Amino acid sequence: MASAKGGLLARSDFPLYAVKSLDERHFLVAGGGGAAKTGIANAIEVYEVKFLSDQAVAGSICRHDTGTKSIMNGCNVYDGRNHIFAAGLDDECHIYSVKYKVTSPEKKEKENNDVRKRTSENENSSNTAEGGTKQILFDITEIKKIKTDFHKESSFQKAVQFSRDHSILATGGADGHLRVWKYPSMEKVFEVEAHKNDIDDVDISPAGDRIVTVSRDHCGFVWNSKDGSKVKDLNGPQEYRFRACRYGLIEGKKDKFNLYTISIPVKRSQKPQLCYLTMWDSESFHSKGNQETGTEVLSSLALSDDGVYAAIGTISGSVAVYISFSLQRLYYVKEAHSIFVTGLAFMPSSEAAQAITGNQDFTLLSISADNTIRLHQVAPRGSYSAALVIVLFICFITLLFWLIAEFGL
């Protein structure tokens, strides 16, 4: 059984701006209240998901304080041993190692006393090991930081992305410059004045040879990741601007991808205007499909790891999921959050993940500055509920007895 649409999975004590899946059972959130002395924390927090009594629940298992700066954007990769989380804190990119560790129930109980106090509202979740078994935790350590934006008045990193092989890192922000860094040394590979305004989002092709940037200047560009030369313009309607971009696997193919973007109106008018989800060919960068998403202004975009689903969030707090290849809407929750959706992340689509989260077609996490983490799931396509099967069986039996009586059999 899936949880209620958009049901509350967990509640944090700080505004959330980044969410990333770590594995089948764990995910990371980050954010905070910034430099204002309001007592609101700035932190990275890792949650563990469990499936209890036909209900997915999550509890915090570790936390890392980020001082006076809140994380406003981030990306993560797995290097075969540990997860690496690159996060934007003001005009800097901070690199964190999110390292697995195994601990005993007694030691974990002692370590998580403070965590339990912060997550007391999640009464269904438990941070203690079941049956005395050892538990997986994480050590979060900052390993490097570097300034990535140099706007003269309001420098700020707005987007960051690792390549799939984690050899490079691309950043963009308020000064409109695309900067590519070699990882892990963080030596700058190149810098290009990509846009005349803020870079809102950036993504690197799965092959690592192309970088896509979208900006408030209404433009979307494709760049060569080796030297920063421009490869292509993304041609969208003049009255719209791109808000986010993501590569997504083409379902059933291991090495073929599409590019997806979301577009919002440049100007707001008294009459609400439509927003769009667009699918692009990743070789020619010609549009392969364009889907109206309604008049709610879009704020975020995510693709599932199997390439089947594309999720969008809006500034009014709504969440929708589309089938990627047809751009047909499959799922929608109006105002799942009380304010704008700041991040979306699909949990892995593996069988192990489905066993934890209830054998659903997808499990999507959404976050917001309203401090909540919400869960979105849909039952497998082609499946039928038990109630429907019973009703159909009763109808069949009724029809059978009517036929017997009618024809005197």
PDB file of C-alpha atoms in Angstrom, residues 114-355:
ATOM      1  CA  ASP A 114      20.303  15.072  20.273  1.00  0.00           C
ATOM      2  CA  VAL A 115      18.975  13.769  16.955  1.00  0.00           C
ATOM      3  CA  ARG A 116      16.089  12.044  18.713  1.00  0.00           C
ATOM      4  CA  LYS A 117      15.073  15.291  20.400  1.00  0.00           C
ATOM      5  CA  ARG A 118      14.961  17.076  17.038  1.00  0.00           C
ATOM      6  CA  THR A 119      12.853  14.353  15.442  1.00  0.00           C
ATOM      7  CA  SER A 120      10.461  13.675  18.305  1.00  0.00           C
ATOM      8  CA  GLU A 121       7.556  14.549  16.028  1.00  0.00           C
ATOM      9  CA  ASN A 122       8.334  11.492  13.917  1.00  0.00           C
ATOM     10  CA  GLU A 123       7.032   9.078  16.531  1.00  0.00           C
ATOM     11  CA  ASN A 124       6.708   6.254  14.040  1.00  0.00           C
ATOM     12  CA  SER A 125      10.408   6.303  13.172  1.00  0.00           C
ATOM     13  CA  SER A 126      13.031   4.653  15.359  1.00  0.00           C
ATOM     14  CA  ASN A 127      16.743   5.384  15.506  1.00  0.00           C
ATOM     15  CA  THR A 128      17.566   2.273  17.523  1.00  0.00           C
ATOM     16  CA  ALA A 129      18.695  -0.941  15.932  1.00  0.00           C
ATOM     17  CA  GLU A 130      16.179  -3.748  15.830  1.00  0.00           C
ATOM     18  CA  GLY A 131      17.055  -7.031  17.491  1.00  0.00           C
ATOM     19  CA  GLY A 132      20.468  -5.768  18.645  1.00  0.00           C
ATOM     20  CA  THR A 133      21.942  -5.752  15.145  1.00  0.00           C
ATOM     21  CA  LYS A 134      24.553  -3.252  14.020  1.00  0.00           C
ATOM     22  CA  GLN A 135      23.392  -0.190  12.155  1.00  0.00           C
ATOM     23  CA  ILE A 136      24.701   1.940   9.304  1.00  0.00           C
ATOM     24  CA  LEU A 137      25.423   5.572  10.102  1.00  0.00           C
ATOM     25  CA  PHE A 138      27.373   8.288   8.298  1.00  0.00           C
ATOM     26  CA  ASP A 139      30.289  10.545   9.115  1.00  0.00           C
ATOM     27  CA  ILE A 140      29.952  13.913   7.373  1.00  0.00           C
ATOM     28  CA  THR A 141      33.239  15.787   6.994  1.00  0.00           C
ATOM     29  CA  GLU A 142      34.087  18.927   5.059  1.00  0.00           C
ATOM     30  CA  ILE A 143      37.140  18.158   2.925  1.00  0.00           C
ATOM     31  CA  LYS A 144      37.497  21.264   0.730  1.00  0.00           C
ATOM     32  CA  LYS A 145      35.973  24.635  -0.113  1.00  0.00           C
ATOM     33  CA  ILE A 146      36.551  27.103  -2.922  1.00  0.00           C
ATOM     34  CA  LYS A 147      35.043  30.407  -4.057  1.00  0.00           C
ATOM     35  CA  THR A 148      33.016  29.855  -7.223  1.00  0.00           C
ATOM     36  CA  ASP A 149      31.216  33.138  -7.925  1.00  0.00           C
ATOM     37  CA  PHE A 150      32.642  36.659  -8.220  1.00  0.00           C
ATOM     38  CA  HIS A 151      29.719  39.004  -8.812  1.00  0.00           C
ATOM     39  CA  LYS A 152      30.805  42.509  -7.750  1.00  0.00           C
ATOM     40  CA  GLU A 153      27.734  43.233  -5.641  1.00  0.00           C
ATOM     41  CA  SER A 154      25.987  39.985  -4.740  1.00  0.00           C
ATOM     42  CA  SER A 155      28.170  36.961  -5.454  1.00  0.00           C
ATOM     43  CA  PHE A 156      26.295  33.696  -4.957  1.00  0.00           C
ATOM     44  CA  GLN A 157      26.617  30.123  -6.249  1.00  0.00           C
ATOM     45  CA  LYS A 158      23.230  28.980  -7.577  1.00  0.00           C
ATOM     46  CA  ALA A 159      23.981  25.648  -9.272  1.00  0.00           C
ATOM     47  CA  VAL A 160      26.538  22.852  -9.071  1.00  0.00           C
ATOM     48  CA  GLN A 161      26.829  19.467 -10.777  1.00  0.00           C
ATOM     49  CA  PHE A 162      29.264  16.544 -10.801  1.00  0.00           C
ATOM     50  CA  SER A 163      30.005  14.544 -13.923  1.00  0.00           C
ATOM     51  CA  ARG A 164      28.924  10.888 -13.686  1.00  0.00           C
ATOM     52  CA  ASP A 165      32.545   9.745 -13.319  1.00  0.00           C
ATOM     53  CA  HIS A 166      33.110  12.529 -10.718  1.00  0.00           C
ATOM     54  CA  SER A 167      36.183  13.784 -12.606  1.00  0.00           C
ATOM     55  CA  ILE A 168      34.839  17.331 -13.008  1.00  0.00           C
ATOM     56  CA  LEU A 169      32.497  19.700 -11.246  1.00  0.00           C
ATOM     57  CA  ALA A 170      30.575  22.541 -12.935  1.00  0.00           C
ATOM     58  CA  THR A 171      29.332  25.617 -11.069  1.00  0.00           C
ATOM     59  CA  GLY A 172      27.275  28.663 -11.995  1.00  0.00           C
ATOM     60  CA  GLY A 173      25.864  31.628 -10.164  1.00  0.00           C
ATOM     61  CA  ALA A 174      25.113  35.316  -9.960  1.00  0.00           C
ATOM     62  CA  ASP A 175      27.974  36.499 -12.186  1.00  0.00           C
ATOM     63  CA  GLY A 176      26.778  34.393 -15.141  1.00  0.00           C
ATOM     64  CA  HIS A 177      30.101  32.561 -15.493  1.00  0.00           C
ATOM     65  CA  LEU A 178      30.304  28.818 -16.038  1.00  0.00           C
ATOM     66  CA  ARG A 179      33.322  27.418 -14.202  1.00  0.00           C
ATOM     67  CA  VAL A 180      34.522  23.844 -14.510  1.00  0.00           C
ATOM     68  CA  TRP A 181      36.771  22.359 -11.836  1.00  0.00           C
ATOM     69  CA  LYS A 182      38.874  19.210 -11.792  1.00  0.00           C
ATOM     70  CA  TYR A 183      37.891  16.901  -8.950  1.00  0.00           C
ATOM     71  CA  PRO A 184      39.271  16.219  -6.357  1.00  0.00           C
ATOM     72  CA  SER A 185      42.007  18.857  -6.721  1.00  0.00           C
ATOM     73  CA  MET A 186      39.449  21.616  -7.505  1.00  0.00           C
ATOM     74  CA  GLU A 187      41.840  23.174  -9.985  1.00  0.00           C
ATOM     75  CA  LYS A 188      39.943  25.272 -12.516  1.00  0.00           C
ATOM     76  CA  VAL A 189      39.741  23.648 -15.960  1.00  0.00           C
ATOM     77  CA  PHE A 190      38.184  26.682 -17.660  1.00  0.00           C
ATOM     78  CA  GLU A 191      35.891  29.628 -17.134  1.00  0.00           C
ATOM     79  CA  VAL A 192      33.509  31.142 -19.677  1.00  0.00           C
ATOM     80  CA  GLU A 193      31.194  34.139 -19.472  1.00  0.00           C
ATOM     81  CA  ALA A 194      28.198  32.004 -20.330  1.00  0.00           C
ATOM     82  CA  HIS A 195      25.278  34.352 -19.580  1.00  0.00           C
ATOM     83  CA  LYS A 196      24.448  37.989 -18.998  1.00  0.00           C
ATOM     84  CA  ASN A 197      22.518  37.171 -15.827  1.00  0.00           C
ATOM     85  CA  ASP A 198      22.332  34.528 -13.076  1.00  0.00           C
ATOM     86  CA  ILE A 199      22.884  30.913 -14.068  1.00  0.00           C
ATOM     87  CA  ASP A 200      19.853  29.150 -12.584  1.00  0.00           C
ATOM     88  CA  ASP A 201      20.852  25.558 -13.332  1.00  0.00           C
ATOM     89  CA  VAL A 202      23.601  23.422 -14.837  1.00  0.00           C
ATOM     90  CA  ASP A 203      23.900  19.754 -15.806  1.00  0.00           C
ATOM     91  CA  ILE A 204      26.617  17.579 -17.325  1.00  0.00           C
ATOM     92  CA  SER A 205      25.858  14.950 -19.953  1.00  0.00           C
ATOM     93  CA  PRO A 206      26.258  11.313 -18.833  1.00  0.00           C
ATOM     94  CA  ALA A 207      29.178  10.944 -21.271  1.00  0.00           C
ATOM     95  CA  GLY A 208      30.815  13.961 -19.657  1.00  0.00           C
ATOM     96  CA  ASP A 209      31.417  15.799 -22.930  1.00  0.00           C
ATOM     97  CA  ARG A 210      28.634  18.420 -22.776  1.00  0.00           C
ATOM     98  CA  ILE A 211      27.490  20.920 -20.153  1.00  0.00           C
ATOM     99  CA  VAL A 212      24.074  22.609 -20.279  1.00  0.00           C
ATOM    100  CA  THR A 213      23.397  25.954 -18.595  1.00  0.00           C
ATOM    101  CA  VAL A 214      20.123  27.881 -18.268  1.00  0.00           C
ATOM    102  CA  SER A 215      19.832  31.454 -17.071  1.00  0.00           C
ATOM    103  CA  ARG A 216      17.620  34.353 -16.088  1.00  0.00           C
ATOM    104  CA  ASP A 217      18.741  36.002 -19.333  1.00  0.00           C
ATOM    105  CA  HIS A 218      16.177  33.685 -21.031  1.00  0.00           C
ATOM    106  CA  CYS A 219      18.942  31.641 -22.715  1.00  0.00           C
ATOM    107  CA  GLY A 220      19.964  27.997 -22.598  1.00  0.00           C
ATOM    108  CA  PHE A 221      23.335  26.916 -23.988  1.00  0.00           C
ATOM    109  CA  VAL A 222      25.289  23.701 -24.520  1.00  0.00           C
ATOM    110  CA  TRP A 223      29.064  23.823 -23.931  1.00  0.00           C
ATOM    111  CA  ASN A 224      32.029  21.587 -24.661  1.00  0.00           C
ATOM    112  CA  SER A 225      33.239  20.299 -21.282  1.00  0.00           C
ATOM    113  CA  LYS A 226      36.885  20.158 -22.424  1.00  0.00           C
ATOM    114  CA  ASP A 227      37.467  23.753 -23.483  1.00  0.00           C
ATOM    115  CA  GLY A 228      34.274  25.711 -22.835  1.00  0.00           C
ATOM    116  CA  SER A 229      33.446  26.342 -26.481  1.00  0.00           C
ATOM    117  CA  LYS A 230      29.760  26.792 -27.280  1.00  0.00           C
ATOM    118  CA  VAL A 231      28.143  23.808 -28.999  1.00  0.00           C
ATOM    119  CA  LYS A 232      24.504  24.825 -29.346  1.00  0.00           C
ATOM    120  CA  ASP A 233      21.761  27.256 -28.346  1.00  0.00           C
ATOM    121  CA  LEU A 234      18.577  25.836 -26.860  1.00  0.00           C
ATOM    122  CA  ASN A 235      15.865  27.659 -28.770  1.00  0.00           C
ATOM    123  CA  GLY A 236      12.838  28.360 -26.625  1.00  0.00           C
ATOM    124  CA  PRO A 237       9.966  30.845 -26.970  1.00  0.00           C
ATOM    125  CA  GLN A 238      11.078  34.461 -26.448  1.00  0.00           C
ATOM    126  CA  GLU A 239       8.391  35.133 -23.839  1.00  0.00           C
ATOM    127  CA  TYR A 240       9.671  32.246 -21.675  1.00  0.00           C
ATOM    128  CA  ARG A 241      12.867  31.461 -19.810  1.00  0.00           C
ATOM    129  CA  PHE A 242      14.353  28.150 -18.768  1.00  0.00           C
ATOM    130  CA  ARG A 243      14.197  27.405 -15.039  1.00  0.00           C
ATOM    131  CA  ALA A 244      15.994  24.037 -14.762  1.00  0.00           C
ATOM    132  CA  CYS A 245      17.669  21.340 -16.886  1.00  0.00           C
ATOM    133  CA  ARG A 246      18.358  17.633 -16.360  1.00  0.00           C
ATOM    134  CA  TYR A 247      19.584  14.697 -18.420  1.00  0.00           C
ATOM    135  CA  GLY A 248      17.470  11.546 -18.193  1.00  0.00           C
ATOM    136  CA  LEU A 249      18.045   7.984 -19.383  1.00  0.00           C
ATOM    137  CA  ILE A 250      15.854   6.823 -22.264  1.00  0.00           C
ATOM    138  CA  GLU A 251      13.827   3.937 -20.861  1.00  0.00           C
ATOM    139  CA  GLY A 252      15.165   0.544 -21.926  1.00  0.00           C
ATOM    140  CA  LYS A 253      18.477   1.911 -23.242  1.00  0.00           C
ATOM    141  CA  LYS A 254      21.697   1.883 -21.250  1.00  0.00           C
ATOM    142  CA  ASP A 255      23.610   4.677 -22.925  1.00  0.00           C
ATOM    143  CA  LYS A 256      21.006   6.896 -24.617  1.00  0.00           C
ATOM    144  CA  PHE A 257      19.697  10.006 -22.919  1.00  0.00           C
ATOM    145  CA  ASN A 258      17.308  12.882 -23.424  1.00  0.00           C
ATOM    146  CA  LEU A 259      17.653  16.363 -22.009  1.00  0.00           C
ATOM    147  CA  TYR A 260      14.681  17.833 -20.105  1.00  0.00           C
ATOM    148  CA  THR A 261      13.990  21.463 -19.264  1.00  0.00           C
ATOM    149  CA  ILE A 262      11.223  23.376 -17.545  1.00  0.00           C
ATOM    150  CA  SER A 263      10.204  26.846 -18.764  1.00  0.00           C
ATOM    151  CA  ILE A 264       8.339  29.654 -17.042  1.00  0.00           C
ATOM    152  CA  PRO A 265       6.971  32.990 -18.323  1.00  0.00           C
ATOM    153  CA  VAL A 266       9.409  35.891 -18.387  1.00  0.00           C
ATOM    154  CA  LYS A 267       6.753  38.281 -17.097  1.00  0.00           C
ATOM    155  CA  ARG A 268       3.769  37.657 -14.902  1.00  0.00           C
ATOM    156  CA  SER A 269       0.460  38.984 -16.146  1.00  0.00           C
ATOM    157  CA  GLN A 270      -3.023  39.292 -14.727  1.00  0.00           C
ATOM    158  CA  LYS A 271      -4.022  36.272 -16.779  1.00  0.00           C
ATOM    159  CA  PRO A 272      -1.975  33.249 -15.637  1.00  0.00           C
ATOM    160  CA  GLN A 273       0.260  31.836 -18.366  1.00  0.00           C
ATOM    161  CA  LEU A 274       1.128  28.206 -19.010  1.00  0.00           C
ATOM    162  CA  CYS A 275       4.471  26.661 -18.066  1.00  0.00           C
ATOM    163  CA  TYR A 276       6.163  23.832 -19.988  1.00  0.00           C
ATOM    164  CA  LEU A 277       8.149  20.638 -19.623  1.00  0.00           C
ATOM    165  CA  THR A 278      10.264  20.014 -22.745  1.00  0.00           C
ATOM    166  CA  MET A 279      12.179  16.942 -23.933  1.00  0.00           C
ATOM    167  CA  TRP A 280      15.234  17.498 -26.172  1.00  0.00           C
ATOM    168  CA  ASP A 281      17.316  15.177 -28.308  1.00  0.00           C
ATOM    169  CA  SER A 282      20.719  15.062 -26.587  1.00  0.00           C
ATOM    170  CA  GLU A 283      22.636  14.936 -29.876  1.00  0.00           C
ATOM    171  CA  SER A 284      20.905  17.547 -32.055  1.00  0.00           C
ATOM    172  CA  PHE A 285      19.299  19.481 -29.174  1.00  0.00           C
ATOM    173  CA  HIS A 286      16.077  19.775 -31.128  1.00  0.00           C
ATOM    174  CA  SER A 287      12.812  19.562 -29.201  1.00  0.00           C
ATOM    175  CA  LYS A 288      11.239  16.070 -29.175  1.00  0.00           C
ATOM    176  CA  GLY A 289       8.177  17.054 -27.172  1.00  0.00           C
ATOM    177  CA  ASN A 290       6.634  19.942 -25.291  1.00  0.00           C
ATOM    178  CA  GLN A 291       4.061  19.467 -22.520  1.00  0.00           C
ATOM    179  CA  GLU A 292       1.895  22.107 -20.857  1.00  0.00           C
ATOM    180  CA  THR A 293       2.141  21.741 -17.074  1.00  0.00           C
ATOM    181  CA  GLY A 294      -0.508  24.286 -16.090  1.00  0.00           C
ATOM    182  CA  THR A 295      -0.334  27.851 -14.849  1.00  0.00           C
ATOM    183  CA  GLU A 296       1.459  27.179 -11.562  1.00  0.00           C
ATOM    184  CA  VAL A 297       4.977  28.618 -11.910  1.00  0.00           C
ATOM    185  CA  LEU A 298       7.586  25.832 -11.896  1.00  0.00           C
ATOM    186  CA  SER A 299      10.465  25.818  -9.405  1.00  0.00           C
ATOM    187  CA  SER A 300      12.241  22.438  -9.597  1.00  0.00           C
ATOM    188  CA  LEU A 301      12.866  19.379 -11.775  1.00  0.00           C
ATOM    189  CA  ALA A 302      14.114  15.821 -11.184  1.00  0.00           C
ATOM    190  CA  LEU A 303      14.492  12.636 -13.312  1.00  0.00           C
ATOM    191  CA  SER A 304      14.344   9.081 -11.992  1.00  0.00           C
ATOM    192  CA  ASP A 305      17.485   6.965 -12.345  1.00  0.00           C
ATOM    193  CA  ASP A 306      15.734   4.529 -14.717  1.00  0.00           C
ATOM    194  CA  GLY A 307      14.616   7.376 -16.969  1.00  0.00           C
ATOM    195  CA  VAL A 308      10.916   6.554 -16.695  1.00  0.00           C
ATOM    196  CA  TYR A 309       9.699   9.565 -14.709  1.00  0.00           C
ATOM    197  CA  ALA A 310      10.173  13.330 -14.655  1.00  0.00           C
ATOM    198  CA  ALA A 311       9.026  15.243 -11.561  1.00  0.00           C
ATOM    199  CA  ILE A 312       8.298  18.944 -11.246  1.00  0.00           C
ATOM    200  CA  GLY A 313       7.623  21.221  -8.286  1.00  0.00           C
ATOM    201  CA  THR A 314       5.948  24.638  -8.239  1.00  0.00           C
ATOM    202  CA  ILE A 315       6.226  27.856  -6.266  1.00  0.00           C
ATOM    203  CA  SER A 316       2.734  27.239  -4.880  1.00  0.00           C
ATOM    204  CA  GLY A 317       3.928  23.940  -3.353  1.00  0.00           C
ATOM    205  CA  SER A 318       2.417  21.467  -5.825  1.00  0.00           C
ATOM    206  CA  VAL A 319       4.177  18.330  -7.102  1.00  0.00           C
ATOM    207  CA  ALA A 320       3.566  16.427 -10.358  1.00  0.00           C
ATOM    208  CA  VAL A 321       5.172  13.417 -12.042  1.00  0.00           C
ATOM    209  CA  TYR A 322       5.193  12.770 -15.801  1.00  0.00           C
ATOM    210  CA  ILE A 323       6.028   9.678 -17.830  1.00  0.00           C
ATOM    211  CA  SER A 324       9.231  10.864 -19.457  1.00  0.00           C
ATOM    212  CA  PHE A 325       8.923   9.402 -22.954  1.00  0.00           C
ATOM    213  CA  SER A 326       5.317  10.543 -23.529  1.00  0.00           C
ATOM    214  CA  LEU A 327       5.284  13.592 -21.219  1.00  0.00           C
ATOM    215  CA  GLN A 328       1.902  12.382 -19.971  1.00  0.00           C
ATOM    216  CA  ARG A 329       1.038  13.427 -16.416  1.00  0.00           C
ATOM    217  CA  LEU A 330       0.733  10.445 -14.106  1.00  0.00           C
ATOM    218  CA  TYR A 331       0.558  12.012 -10.649  1.00  0.00           C
ATOM    219  CA  TYR A 332      -0.354  15.383  -9.146  1.00  0.00           C
ATOM    220  CA  VAL A 333      -0.777  16.786  -5.639  1.00  0.00           C
ATOM    221  CA  LYS A 334      -1.921  20.386  -5.383  1.00  0.00           C
ATOM    222  CA  GLU A 335      -0.097  22.385  -2.701  1.00  0.00           C
ATOM    223  CA  ALA A 336       1.618  19.410  -1.109  1.00  0.00           C
ATOM    224  CA  HIS A 337       3.770  22.029   0.618  1.00  0.00           C
ATOM    225  CA  SER A 338       2.592  25.314   2.107  1.00  0.00           C
ATOM    226  CA  ILE A 339       5.185  27.278   0.096  1.00  0.00           C
ATOM    227  CA  PHE A 340       7.436  26.709  -2.927  1.00  0.00           C
ATOM    228  CA  VAL A 341       9.059  23.347  -3.634  1.00  0.00           C
ATOM    229  CA  THR A 342      12.822  23.787  -3.268  1.00  0.00           C
ATOM    230  CA  GLY A 343      13.948  20.275  -4.229  1.00  0.00           C
ATOM    231  CA  LEU A 344      12.922  16.868  -5.572  1.00  0.00           C
ATOM    232  CA  ALA A 345      14.705  13.523  -5.535  1.00  0.00           C
ATOM    233  CA  PHE A 346      13.682  10.045  -6.647  1.00  0.00           C
ATOM    234  CA  MET A 347      14.787   7.138  -4.482  1.00  0.00           C
ATOM    235  CA  PRO A 348      16.533   4.339  -6.457  1.00  0.00           C
ATOM    236  CA  SER A 349      14.317   2.170  -8.643  1.00  0.00           C
ATOM    237  CA  SER A 350      16.033  -1.116  -7.699  1.00  0.00           C
ATOM    238  CA  GLU A 351      14.186  -4.112  -6.260  1.00  0.00           C
ATOM    239  CA  ALA A 352      15.968  -3.546  -2.937  1.00  0.00           C
ATOM    240  CA  ALA A 353      14.634   0.005  -2.777  1.00  0.00           C
ATOM    241  CA  GLN A 354      11.111  -1.099  -3.658  1.00  0.00           C
ATOM    242  CA  ALA A 355      11.198  -3.674  -0.859  1.00  0.00           C
TER     243      ALA A 355
END
